[in-house]
PDB file of C-alpha atoms in Angstrom:
ATOM      1  CA  MET A 189      47.809  94.048 122.213  1.00  0.00           C
ATOM      2  CA  ARG A 190      49.189  96.837 124.403  1.00  0.00           C
ATOM      3  CA  LYS A 191      47.095  98.111 127.283  1.00  0.00           C
ATOM      4  CA  PRO A 192      46.306 101.837 126.790  1.00  0.00           C
ATOM      5  CA  VAL A 193      48.043 104.211 129.186  1.00  0.00           C
ATOM      6  CA  THR A 194      45.700 105.562 131.855  1.00  0.00           C
ATOM      7  CA  TYR A 195      46.045 108.443 134.272  1.00  0.00           C
ATOM      8  CA  ALA A 196      46.481 105.919 137.075  1.00  0.00           C
ATOM      9  CA  ASP A 197      49.617 104.663 135.299  1.00  0.00           C
ATOM     10  CA  VAL A 198      51.241 108.113 135.320  1.00  0.00           C
ATOM     11  CA  ARG A 199      49.642 109.766 138.346  1.00  0.00           C
ATOM     12  CA  GLU A 200      52.877 109.676 140.339  1.00  0.00           C
ATOM     13  CA  ALA A 201      54.883 111.165 137.458  1.00  0.00           C
ATOM     14  CA  PHE A 202      52.477 114.127 137.383  1.00  0.00           C
ATOM     15  CA  GLU A 203      52.680 114.894 141.089  1.00  0.00           C
ATOM     16  CA  PRO A 204      53.398 118.636 141.513  1.00  0.00           C
ATOM     17  CA  ASP A 205      57.096 119.225 142.203  1.00  0.00           C
ATOM     18  CA  GLY A 206      57.652 122.783 141.011  1.00  0.00           C
ATOM     19  CA  SER A 207      58.683 121.761 137.500  1.00  0.00           C
ATOM     20  CA  TRP A 208      56.844 121.404 134.194  1.00  0.00           C
ATOM     21  CA  ARG A 209      56.341 118.375 131.959  1.00  0.00           C
ATOM     22  CA  ASP A 210      57.321 118.485 128.295  1.00  0.00           C
ATOM     23  CA  LEU A 211      56.022 117.091 125.009  1.00  0.00           C
ATOM     24  CA  TYR A 212      58.686 116.470 122.371  1.00  0.00           C
ATOM     25  CA  ALA A 213      58.747 115.668 118.672  1.00  0.00           C
ATOM     26  CA  PHE A 214      62.358 115.259 117.569  1.00  0.00           C
ATOM     27  CA  GLU A 215      64.201 115.659 114.249  1.00  0.00           C
ATOM     28  CA  THR A 216      61.777 118.200 112.841  1.00  0.00           C
ATOM     29  CA  THR A 217      62.124 121.001 110.299  1.00  0.00           C
ATOM     30  CA  GLU A 218      60.055 124.042 109.440  1.00  0.00           C
ATOM     31  CA  VAL A 219      57.859 121.716 107.385  1.00  0.00           C
ATOM     32  CA  GLU A 220      56.766 119.774 110.492  1.00  0.00           C
ATOM     33  CA  TRP A 221      56.308 122.981 112.470  1.00  0.00           C
ATOM     34  CA  ARG A 222      53.989 124.342 109.784  1.00  0.00           C
ATOM     35  CA  LYS A 223      51.913 121.153 109.749  1.00  0.00           C
ATOM     36  CA  PHE A 224      51.659 121.106 113.542  1.00  0.00           C
ATOM     37  CA  LEU A 225      50.553 124.744 113.802  1.00  0.00           C
ATOM     38  CA  LYS A 226      47.951 124.249 111.070  1.00  0.00           C
ATOM     39  CA  ALA A 227      46.563 121.164 112.834  1.00  0.00           C
ATOM     40  CA  ALA A 228      46.480 122.962 116.200  1.00  0.00           C
ATOM     41  CA  LEU A 229      44.671 126.006 114.791  1.00  0.00           C
ATOM     42  CA  GLU A 230      42.107 123.804 113.029  1.00  0.00           C
ATOM     43  CA  SER A 231      41.438 121.662 116.105  1.00  0.00           C
ATOM     44  CA  ASP A 232      38.508 122.066 118.508  1.00  0.00           C
ATOM     45  CA  TRP A 233      40.789 123.162 121.354  1.00  0.00           C
ATOM     46  CA  PRO A 234      41.031 126.916 122.039  1.00  0.00           C
ATOM     47  CA  THR A 235      44.351 128.013 120.541  1.00  0.00           C
ATOM     48  CA  GLU A 236      46.160 131.345 120.553  1.00  0.00           C
ATOM     49  CA  LEU A 237      49.214 132.366 118.543  1.00  0.00           C
ATOM     50  CA  ARG A 238      51.123 135.460 119.606  1.00  0.00           C
ATOM     51  CA  VAL A 239      54.065 137.347 118.117  1.00  0.00           C
ATOM     52  CA  ASN A 240      55.616 139.989 120.359  1.00  0.00           C
ATOM     53  CA  ASP A 241      52.550 139.720 122.625  1.00  0.00           C
ATOM     54  CA  GLN A 242      50.212 140.460 119.711  1.00  0.00           C
ATOM     55  CA  THR A 243      47.619 137.870 118.683  1.00  0.00           C
ATOM     56  CA  THR A 244      48.011 136.562 115.135  1.00  0.00           C
ATOM     57  CA  ASP A 245      46.835 133.769 112.866  1.00  0.00           C
ATOM     58  CA  GLN A 246      49.755 134.060 110.441  1.00  0.00           C
ATOM     59  CA  ILE A 247      51.777 130.857 110.710  1.00  0.00           C
ATOM     60  CA  GLU A 248      54.615 132.157 108.525  1.00  0.00           C
ATOM     61  CA  LYS A 249      55.048 135.188 110.760  1.00  0.00           C
ATOM     62  CA  VAL A 250      55.326 132.876 113.761  1.00  0.00           C
ATOM     63  CA  LEU A 251      57.843 130.572 112.095  1.00  0.00           C
ATOM     64  CA  ALA A 252      60.009 133.520 111.109  1.00  0.00           C
ATOM     65  CA  THR A 253      60.787 134.140 114.793  1.00  0.00           C
ATOM     66  CA  ASN A 254      62.802 130.898 114.850  1.00  0.00           C
ATOM     67  CA  ARG A 255      65.409 132.758 112.795  1.00  0.00           C
ATOM     68  CA  ASP A 256      64.928 136.197 114.341  1.00  0.00           C
ATOM     69  CA  ALA A 257      66.376 136.830 117.793  1.00  0.00           C
ATOM     70  CA  GLU A 258      64.695 140.249 118.007  1.00  0.00           C
ATOM     71  CA  ASN A 259      61.168 138.827 117.843  1.00  0.00           C
ATOM     72  CA  SER A 260      59.427 136.153 119.884  1.00  0.00           C
ATOM     73  CA  ALA A 261      56.354 134.022 119.453  1.00  0.00           C
ATOM     74  CA  SER A 262      54.264 131.692 121.568  1.00  0.00           C
ATOM     75  CA  LEU A 263      51.425 129.234 121.190  1.00  0.00           C
ATOM     76  CA  SER A 264      48.944 128.345 123.929  1.00  0.00           C
ATOM     77  CA  ILE A 265      46.420 125.527 123.678  1.00  0.00           C
ATOM     78  CA  ASP A 266      43.679 124.837 126.209  1.00  0.00           C
ATOM     79  CA  VAL A 267      43.220 121.067 126.334  1.00  0.00           C
ATOM     80  CA  SER A 268      40.204 120.585 128.597  1.00  0.00           C
ATOM     81  CA  GLY A 269      41.586 122.851 131.302  1.00  0.00           C
ATOM     82  CA  ALA A 270      45.278 122.055 130.837  1.00  0.00           C
ATOM     83  CA  THR A 271      47.237 124.867 129.176  1.00  0.00           C
ATOM     84  CA  LEU A 272      49.986 123.698 126.842  1.00  0.00           C
ATOM     85  CA  MET A 273      52.579 126.333 125.964  1.00  0.00           C
ATOM     86  CA  CYS A 274      54.964 126.368 123.037  1.00  0.00           C
ATOM     87  CA  TYR A 275      57.829 128.788 122.395  1.00  0.00           C
ATOM     88  CA  PHE A 276      59.671 129.025 119.110  1.00  0.00           C
ATOM     89  CA  PHE A 277      63.430 128.700 119.525  1.00  0.00           C
ATOM     90  CA  ASP A 278      64.536 126.439 116.659  1.00  0.00           C
ATOM     91  CA  ASP A 279      63.172 124.138 113.975  1.00  0.00           C
ATOM     92  CA  GLU A 280      64.849 120.917 115.095  1.00  0.00           C
ATOM     93  CA  GLU A 281      62.281 119.900 117.700  1.00  0.00           C
ATOM     94  CA  VAL A 282      58.677 120.706 118.486  1.00  0.00           C
ATOM     95  CA  LYS A 283      58.387 121.172 122.236  1.00  0.00           C
ATOM     96  CA  LEU A 284      55.422 122.067 124.428  1.00  0.00           C
ATOM     97  CA  ASP A 285      55.290 122.628 128.188  1.00  0.00           C
ATOM     98  CA  MET A 286      52.486 121.795 130.594  1.00  0.00           C
ATOM     99  CA  VAL A 287      51.912 122.258 134.308  1.00  0.00           C
ATOM    100  CA  PRO A 288      51.493 118.829 135.962  1.00  0.00           C
ATOM    101  CA  GLU A 289      48.925 120.205 138.447  1.00  0.00           C
ATOM    102  CA  GLU A 290      46.546 120.794 135.528  1.00  0.00           C
ATOM    103  CA  ILE A 291      46.599 117.167 134.376  1.00  0.00           C
ATOM    104  CA  ASN A 292      44.042 114.936 136.058  1.00  0.00           C
ATOM    105  CA  ASP A 293      41.863 111.908 135.529  1.00  0.00           C
ATOM    106  CA  ALA A 294      39.144 114.034 133.914  1.00  0.00           C
ATOM    107  CA  ASN A 295      41.260 115.552 131.137  1.00  0.00           C
ATOM    108  CA  PHE A 296      43.953 112.900 130.633  1.00  0.00           C
ATOM    109  CA  LYS A 297      42.030 111.314 127.747  1.00  0.00           C
ATOM    110  CA  ALA A 298      41.840 114.713 126.044  1.00  0.00           C
ATOM    111  CA  LEU A 299      45.603 115.109 126.498  1.00  0.00           C
ATOM    112  CA  LEU A 300      46.162 111.746 124.791  1.00  0.00           C
ATOM    113  CA  GLU A 301      43.915 112.864 121.922  1.00  0.00           C
ATOM    114  CA  PHE A 302      45.926 116.040 121.494  1.00  0.00           C
ATOM    115  CA  ILE A 303      49.202 114.080 121.565  1.00  0.00           C
ATOM    116  CA  ALA A 304      47.839 111.784 118.845  1.00  0.00           C
ATOM    117  CA  LEU A 305      46.889 114.826 116.754  1.00  0.00           C
ATOM    118  CA  MET A 306      50.372 116.253 117.250  1.00  0.00           C
ATOM    119  CA  ALA A 307      52.019 112.947 116.276  1.00  0.00           C
ATOM    120  CA  ASN A 308      49.920 112.553 113.141  1.00  0.00           C
ATOM    121  CA  SER A 309      50.483 116.145 112.021  1.00  0.00           C
ATOM    122  CA  VAL A 310      54.293 115.923 112.158  1.00  0.00           C
ATOM    123  CA  ASN A 311      54.537 112.153 111.509  1.00  0.00           C
ATOM    124  CA  ARG A 312      56.819 111.723 114.502  1.00  0.00           C
ATOM    125  CA  ASN A 313      56.636 109.865 117.803  1.00  0.00           C
ATOM    126  CA  ILE A 314      55.712 112.144 120.705  1.00  0.00           C
ATOM    127  CA  TYR A 315      57.478 111.806 124.050  1.00  0.00           C
ATOM    128  CA  VAL A 316      56.151 113.111 127.354  1.00  0.00           C
ATOM    129  CA  THR A 317      59.099 113.777 129.657  1.00  0.00           C
ATOM    130  CA  GLU A 318      60.231 115.607 132.737  1.00  0.00           C
ATOM    131  CA  GLU A 319      61.051 119.298 132.291  1.00  0.00           C
ATOM    132  CA  SER A 320      63.925 119.899 129.850  1.00  0.00           C
ATOM    133  CA  SER A 321      64.903 116.232 130.198  1.00  0.00           C
ATOM    134  CA  PRO A 322      64.276 114.389 126.911  1.00  0.00           C
ATOM    135  CA  THR A 323      65.928 111.245 128.302  1.00  0.00           C
ATOM    136  CA  ARG A 324      63.638 111.155 131.346  1.00  0.00           C
ATOM    137  CA  GLY A 325      60.566 109.873 129.534  1.00  0.00           C
ATOM    138  CA  ILE A 326      57.191 109.159 131.130  1.00  0.00           C
ATOM    139  CA  PHE A 327      55.214 107.809 128.181  1.00  0.00           C
ATOM    140  CA  ALA A 328      55.265 108.016 124.394  1.00  0.00           C
ATOM    141  CA  HIS A 329      52.853 107.929 121.464  1.00  0.00           C
ATOM    142  CA  GLU A 330      54.097 105.826 118.556  1.00  0.00           C
ATOM    143  CA  VAL A 331      52.861 107.322 115.314  1.00  0.00           C
ATOM    144  CA  GLU A 332      53.262 104.140 113.239  1.00  0.00           C
ATOM    145  CA  THR A 333      51.022 102.026 115.490  1.00  0.00           C
ATOM    146  CA  SER A 334      48.933 104.822 117.064  1.00  0.00           C
ATOM    147  CA  ALA A 335      49.834 103.240 120.416  1.00  0.00           C
ATOM    148  CA  THR A 336      50.600 105.118 123.613  1.00  0.00           C
ATOM    149  CA  MET A 337      52.941 103.256 125.935  1.00  0.00           C
ATOM    150  CA  LEU A 338      54.764 103.767 129.187  1.00  0.00           C
ATOM    151  CA  ILE A 339      58.517 104.271 128.993  1.00  0.00           C
ATOM    152  CA  SER A 340      60.530 101.976 131.244  1.00  0.00           C
ATOM    153  CA  ARG A 341      62.351 104.065 133.820  1.00  0.00           C
ATOM    154  CA  PRO A 342      65.187 103.029 136.126  1.00  0.00           C
ATOM    155  CA  PRO A 343      64.244 102.990 139.807  1.00  0.00           C
ATOM    156  CA  GLU A 344      64.974 106.203 141.649  1.00  0.00           C
ATOM    157  CA  PRO A 345      68.134 105.848 143.750  1.00  0.00           C
ATOM    158  CA  THR A 346      67.528 105.378 147.464  1.00  0.00           C
ATOM    159  CA  GLU A 347      69.919 105.935 150.338  1.00  0.00           C
ATOM    160  CA  LEU A 348      70.442 102.160 150.485  1.00  0.00           C
ATOM    161  CA  SER A 349      71.252 101.913 146.785  1.00  0.00           C
ATOM    162  CA  ARG A 350      73.676 104.840 147.089  1.00  0.00           C
ATOM    163  CA  ARG A 351      75.545 103.069 149.881  1.00  0.00           C
ATOM    164  CA  ILE A 352      75.563  99.835 147.897  1.00  0.00           C
ATOM    165  CA  ALA A 353      76.972 101.596 144.844  1.00  0.00           C
ATOM    166  CA  GLN A 354      79.641 103.347 146.890  1.00  0.00           C
ATOM    167  CA  SER A 355      80.667 100.112 148.625  1.00  0.00           C
ATOM    168  CA  LEU A 356      80.817  97.877 145.581  1.00  0.00           C
ATOM    169  CA  HIS A 357      81.940 100.232 142.842  1.00  0.00           C
ATOM    170  CA  PRO A 358      85.658  99.448 143.508  1.00  0.00           C
ATOM    171  CA  PHE A 359      84.995  95.731 143.038  1.00  0.00           C
ATOM    172  CA  ALA A 360      82.984  96.390 139.897  1.00  0.00           C
ATOM    173  CA  SER A 361      85.797  98.546 138.550  1.00  0.00           C
ATOM    174  CA  ARG A 362      88.258  95.678 139.011  1.00  0.00           C
ATOM    175  CA  LEU A 363      86.104  93.497 136.794  1.00  0.00           C
ATOM    176  CA  ARG A 364      86.743  95.784 133.853  1.00  0.00           C
ATOM    177  CA  LYS A 365      90.504  95.724 134.537  1.00  0.00           C
ATOM    178  CA  ARG A 366      90.811  91.979 134.942  1.00  0.00           C
ATOM    179  CA  ARG A 367      92.870  90.244 132.294  1.00  0.00           C
ATOM    180  CA  ARG A 368      93.215  86.687 131.070  1.00  0.00           C
ATOM    181  CA  PRO A 369      96.219  84.470 131.925  1.00  0.00           C
ATOM    182  CA  LEU A 370      99.089  84.917 129.442  1.00  0.00           C
ATOM    183  CA  GLN A 371     100.810  82.158 127.521  1.00  0.00           C
ATOM    184  CA  HIS A 372     104.461  81.731 128.525  1.00  0.00           C
ATOM    185  CA  SER A 373     107.350  80.442 126.419  1.00  0.00           C
ATOM    186  CA  LYS A 374     108.925  77.053 127.184  1.00  0.00           C
ATOM    187  CA  ASN A 375     112.080  78.784 128.473  1.00  0.00           C
ATOM    188  CA  ASN A 376     110.177  80.553 131.229  1.00  0.00           C
ATOM    189  CA  ILE A 377     109.363  78.842 134.487  1.00  0.00           C
ATOM    190  CA  ALA A 378     105.626  78.688 134.904  1.00  0.00           C
ATOM    191  CA  PRO A 379     104.473  80.792 137.867  1.00  0.00           C
ATOM    192  CA  ASP A 380     102.684  79.116 140.723  1.00  0.00           C
ATOM    193  CA  ALA A 381      98.914  79.399 140.813  1.00  0.00           C
ATOM    194  CA  ILE A 382      98.851  82.178 143.401  1.00  0.00           C
ATOM    195  CA  THR A 383     101.363  84.352 141.517  1.00  0.00           C
ATOM    196  CA  GLN A 384      99.401  83.795 138.319  1.00  0.00           C
ATOM    197  CA  ARG A 385      96.158  84.716 140.055  1.00  0.00           C
ATOM    198  CA  LEU A 386      97.615  87.869 141.633  1.00  0.00           C
ATOM    199  CA  PHE A 387      98.902  88.982 138.245  1.00  0.00           C
ATOM    200  CA  GLU A 388      95.473  88.477 136.712  1.00  0.00           C
ATOM    201  CA  LEU A 389      93.953  90.618 139.464  1.00  0.00           C
ATOM    202  CA  SER A 390      96.465  93.432 139.045  1.00  0.00           C
ATOM    203  CA  ASP A 391      95.740  96.595 137.087  1.00  0.00           C
ATOM    204  CA  GLU A 392      96.535  96.406 133.391  1.00  0.00           C
ATOM    205  CA  ASP A 393      98.942  99.339 133.520  1.00  0.00           C
ATOM    206  CA  ALA A 394     101.055  97.742 136.277  1.00  0.00           C
ATOM    207  CA  ALA A 395     102.916  95.374 133.935  1.00  0.00           C
ATOM    208  CA  ALA A 396     102.576  93.524 130.654  1.00  0.00           C
ATOM    209  CA  THR A 397     104.002  90.187 131.827  1.00  0.00           C
ATOM    210  CA  ILE A 398     104.335  88.311 135.103  1.00  0.00           C
ATOM    211  CA  GLU A 399     108.117  88.715 134.959  1.00  0.00           C
ATOM    212  CA  GLU A 400     107.753  92.472 134.556  1.00  0.00           C
ATOM    213  CA  TRP A 401     105.158  92.534 137.315  1.00  0.00           C
ATOM    214  CA  ASN A 402     107.514  90.712 139.693  1.00  0.00           C
ATOM    215  CA  LEU A 403     110.221  93.330 139.031  1.00  0.00           C
ATOM    216  CA  ASN A 404     107.842  96.268 139.362  1.00  0.00           C
ATOM    217  CA  PRO A 405     108.205  98.049 142.747  1.00  0.00           C
ATOM    218  CA  VAL A 406     104.445  98.369 143.136  1.00  0.00           C
ATOM    219  CA  HIS A 407     102.625  96.901 146.115  1.00  0.00           C
ATOM    220  CA  LYS A 408     102.008  93.177 145.659  1.00  0.00           C
ATOM    221  CA  PRO A 409      99.490  91.423 147.897  1.00  0.00           C
ATOM    222  CA  ASN A 410     101.004  88.625 149.940  1.00  0.00           C
ATOM    223  CA  ARG A 411      99.489  85.163 150.134  1.00  0.00           C
ATOM    224  CA  ILE A 412      97.257  86.108 153.065  1.00  0.00           C
ATOM    225  CA  GLU A 413      95.890  89.103 151.165  1.00  0.00           C
ATOM    226  CA  TYR A 414      95.410  86.878 148.148  1.00  0.00           C
ATOM    227  CA  HIS A 415      92.761  84.954 150.038  1.00  0.00           C
ATOM    228  CA  THR A 416      90.705  88.131 150.422  1.00  0.00           C
ATOM    229  CA  GLN A 417      90.560  88.555 146.642  1.00  0.00           C
ATOM    230  CA  LEU A 418      87.546  87.532 144.583  1.00  0.00           C
ATOM    231  CA  THR A 419      86.884  83.967 143.521  1.00  0.00           C
ATOM    232  CA  GLU A 420      85.578  83.020 140.096  1.00  0.00           C
ATOM    233  CA  ARG A 421      82.036  82.679 141.478  1.00  0.00           C
ATOM    234  CA  GLU A 422      82.295  86.078 143.145  1.00  0.00           C
ATOM    235  CA  PHE A 423      83.402  87.552 139.842  1.00  0.00           C
ATOM    236  CA  ARG A 424      80.353  86.100 138.081  1.00  0.00           C
ATOM    237  CA  THR A 425      77.975  87.284 140.786  1.00  0.00           C
ATOM    238  CA  LEU A 426      79.534  90.715 140.862  1.00  0.00           C
ATOM    239  CA  SER A 427      79.441  90.974 137.080  1.00  0.00           C
ATOM    240  CA  GLU A 428      75.669  90.603 137.144  1.00  0.00           C
ATOM    241  CA  LEU A 429      75.380  92.977 140.081  1.00  0.00           C
ATOM    242  CA  ASP A 430      77.528  95.549 138.308  1.00  0.00           C
ATOM    243  CA  MET A 431      74.931  95.818 135.549  1.00  0.00           C
ATOM    244  CA  ASN A 432      72.510  97.041 138.205  1.00  0.00           C
ATOM    245  CA  ILE A 433      74.751  99.408 140.155  1.00  0.00           C
ATOM    246  CA  ARG A 434      76.784 100.963 137.352  1.00  0.00           C
ATOM    247  CA  GLY A 435      74.049 103.458 136.557  1.00  0.00           C
ATOM    248  CA  LEU A 436      73.924 104.643 140.167  1.00  0.00           C
ATOM    249  CA  ALA A 437      77.354 106.278 140.101  1.00  0.00           C
ATOM    250  CA  TRP A 438      75.809 109.581 139.069  1.00  0.00           C
ATOM    251  CA  THR A 439      74.071 109.816 142.471  1.00  0.00           C
ATOM    252  CA  CYS A 440      77.433 110.565 144.120  1.00  0.00           C
ATOM    253  CA  ASP A 441      78.962 114.029 144.163  1.00  0.00           C
ATOM    254  CA  SER A 442      82.406 114.571 142.624  1.00  0.00           C
ATOM    255  CA  GLY A 443      84.206 114.205 145.953  1.00  0.00           C
ATOM    256  CA  GLN A 444      82.528 110.891 146.707  1.00  0.00           C
ATOM    257  CA  GLN A 445      83.192 109.670 143.171  1.00  0.00           C
ATOM    258  CA  THR A 446      86.907 110.458 143.538  1.00  0.00           C
ATOM    259  CA  GLU A 447      87.063 108.531 146.797  1.00  0.00           C
ATOM    260  CA  ILE A 448      85.242 105.589 145.222  1.00  0.00           C
ATOM    261  CA  ASN A 449      87.585 105.464 142.238  1.00  0.00           C
ATOM    262  CA  GLU A 450      90.674 105.521 144.456  1.00  0.00           C
ATOM    263  CA  VAL A 451      89.626 102.724 146.796  1.00  0.00           C
ATOM    264  CA  GLY A 452      91.081  99.279 146.146  1.00  0.00           C
ATOM    265  CA  ALA A 453      89.416  95.912 146.654  1.00  0.00           C
ATOM    266  CA  SER A 454      91.132  95.231 149.974  1.00  0.00           C
ATOM    267  CA  SER A 455      88.187  94.558 152.278  1.00  0.00           C
ATOM    268  CA  SER A 456      88.083  91.309 154.187  1.00  0.00           C
ATOM    269  CA  ARG A 457      86.112  88.457 152.685  1.00  0.00           C
ATOM    270  CA  ILE A 458      83.533  88.663 155.482  1.00  0.00           C
ATOM    271  CA  GLU A 459      83.017  92.389 154.911  1.00  0.00           C
ATOM    272  CA  PHE A 460      82.867  91.887 151.168  1.00  0.00           C
ATOM    273  CA  TRP A 461      80.258  89.153 151.353  1.00  0.00           C
ATOM    274  CA  SER A 462      78.097  91.081 153.818  1.00  0.00           C
ATOM    275  CA  ARG A 463      78.001  93.948 151.325  1.00  0.00           C
ATOM    276  CA  LEU A 464      77.571  91.715 148.324  1.00  0.00           C
ATOM    277  CA  GLU A 465      74.704  89.702 149.779  1.00  0.00           C
ATOM    278  CA  LEU A 466      72.929  92.859 150.950  1.00  0.00           C
ATOM    279  CA  ALA A 467      73.212  94.334 147.479  1.00  0.00           C
ATOM    280  CA  CYS A 468      72.126  91.152 145.742  1.00  0.00           C
ATOM    281  CA  ARG A 469      69.039  90.903 147.942  1.00  0.00           C
ATOM    282  CA  ALA A 470      68.200  94.516 147.125  1.00  0.00           C
ATOM    283  CA  PHE A 471      68.439  93.820 143.390  1.00  0.00           C
ATOM    284  CA  GLY A 472      66.989  90.299 143.505  1.00  0.00           C
ATOM    285  CA  ILE A 473      70.176  88.589 142.315  1.00  0.00           C
ATOM    286  CA  PRO A 474      71.026  85.090 143.629  1.00  0.00           C
ATOM    287  CA  THR A 475      74.361  84.845 145.428  1.00  0.00           C
ATOM    288  CA  ARG A 476      74.613  81.046 145.506  1.00  0.00           C
ATOM    289  CA  GLU A 477      75.279  78.702 142.630  1.00  0.00           C
ATOM    290  CA  ASP A 478      72.466  76.422 141.509  1.00  0.00           C
TER     291      ASP A 478
END
């Protein structure tokens, strides 16, 4: 059985930051809007409908503004001291705004009750999110189970995680470009292990075969540089780490991202491992084989 969401669970997400918090019901039509407005007007919470700044109780007149750019409508609901505002822009989603400063331990239960009423009226899950950010969810009410649950959120990027992402992104990128050893015909002389390994580590667009790669006038690491490349174990460790850092790329501006994408995996093994172990400790990933 899920533990009900409490104000303590979301207190940090409702800290005042100059922005609003939103309530969403997605994939709606005028039918759901009509049901929601009827439920809101019949509830015990003080509710006011306005069209062109004039109070009204005519739901159809309000809904007509969704298709009329010359008229506007709004809905305000007082939920135990928290004012929820709704503006009518389209039929495809029901969206309400609230000021986070007005949500507190005393009225959070009332907010959950209103969200449940909203969910039941439109028969949709309701998502509480950051302002104008449907993908940045805080918690949700599931209409089928009548359960309110926290939404798992990725950790906010820190300066350390930004540096980790910038340092290791080139190595992670090479993982996605790595290719498997190719089968060679009997007439071809099998390449030595180092040549084979260097070919596997090369970019896919450099050459299709080892023979073509050998003839290509691109830079080819020598045998000393080969020993600074990644081992199989490093590949496995980095693959797991990449799952954690890939989502941090958006924290870099476009200039940084360009620099990251252009850097090659040419750091020394000592430098690489110092970065890798730091990152793995930060994300709780083991760096040694069992």
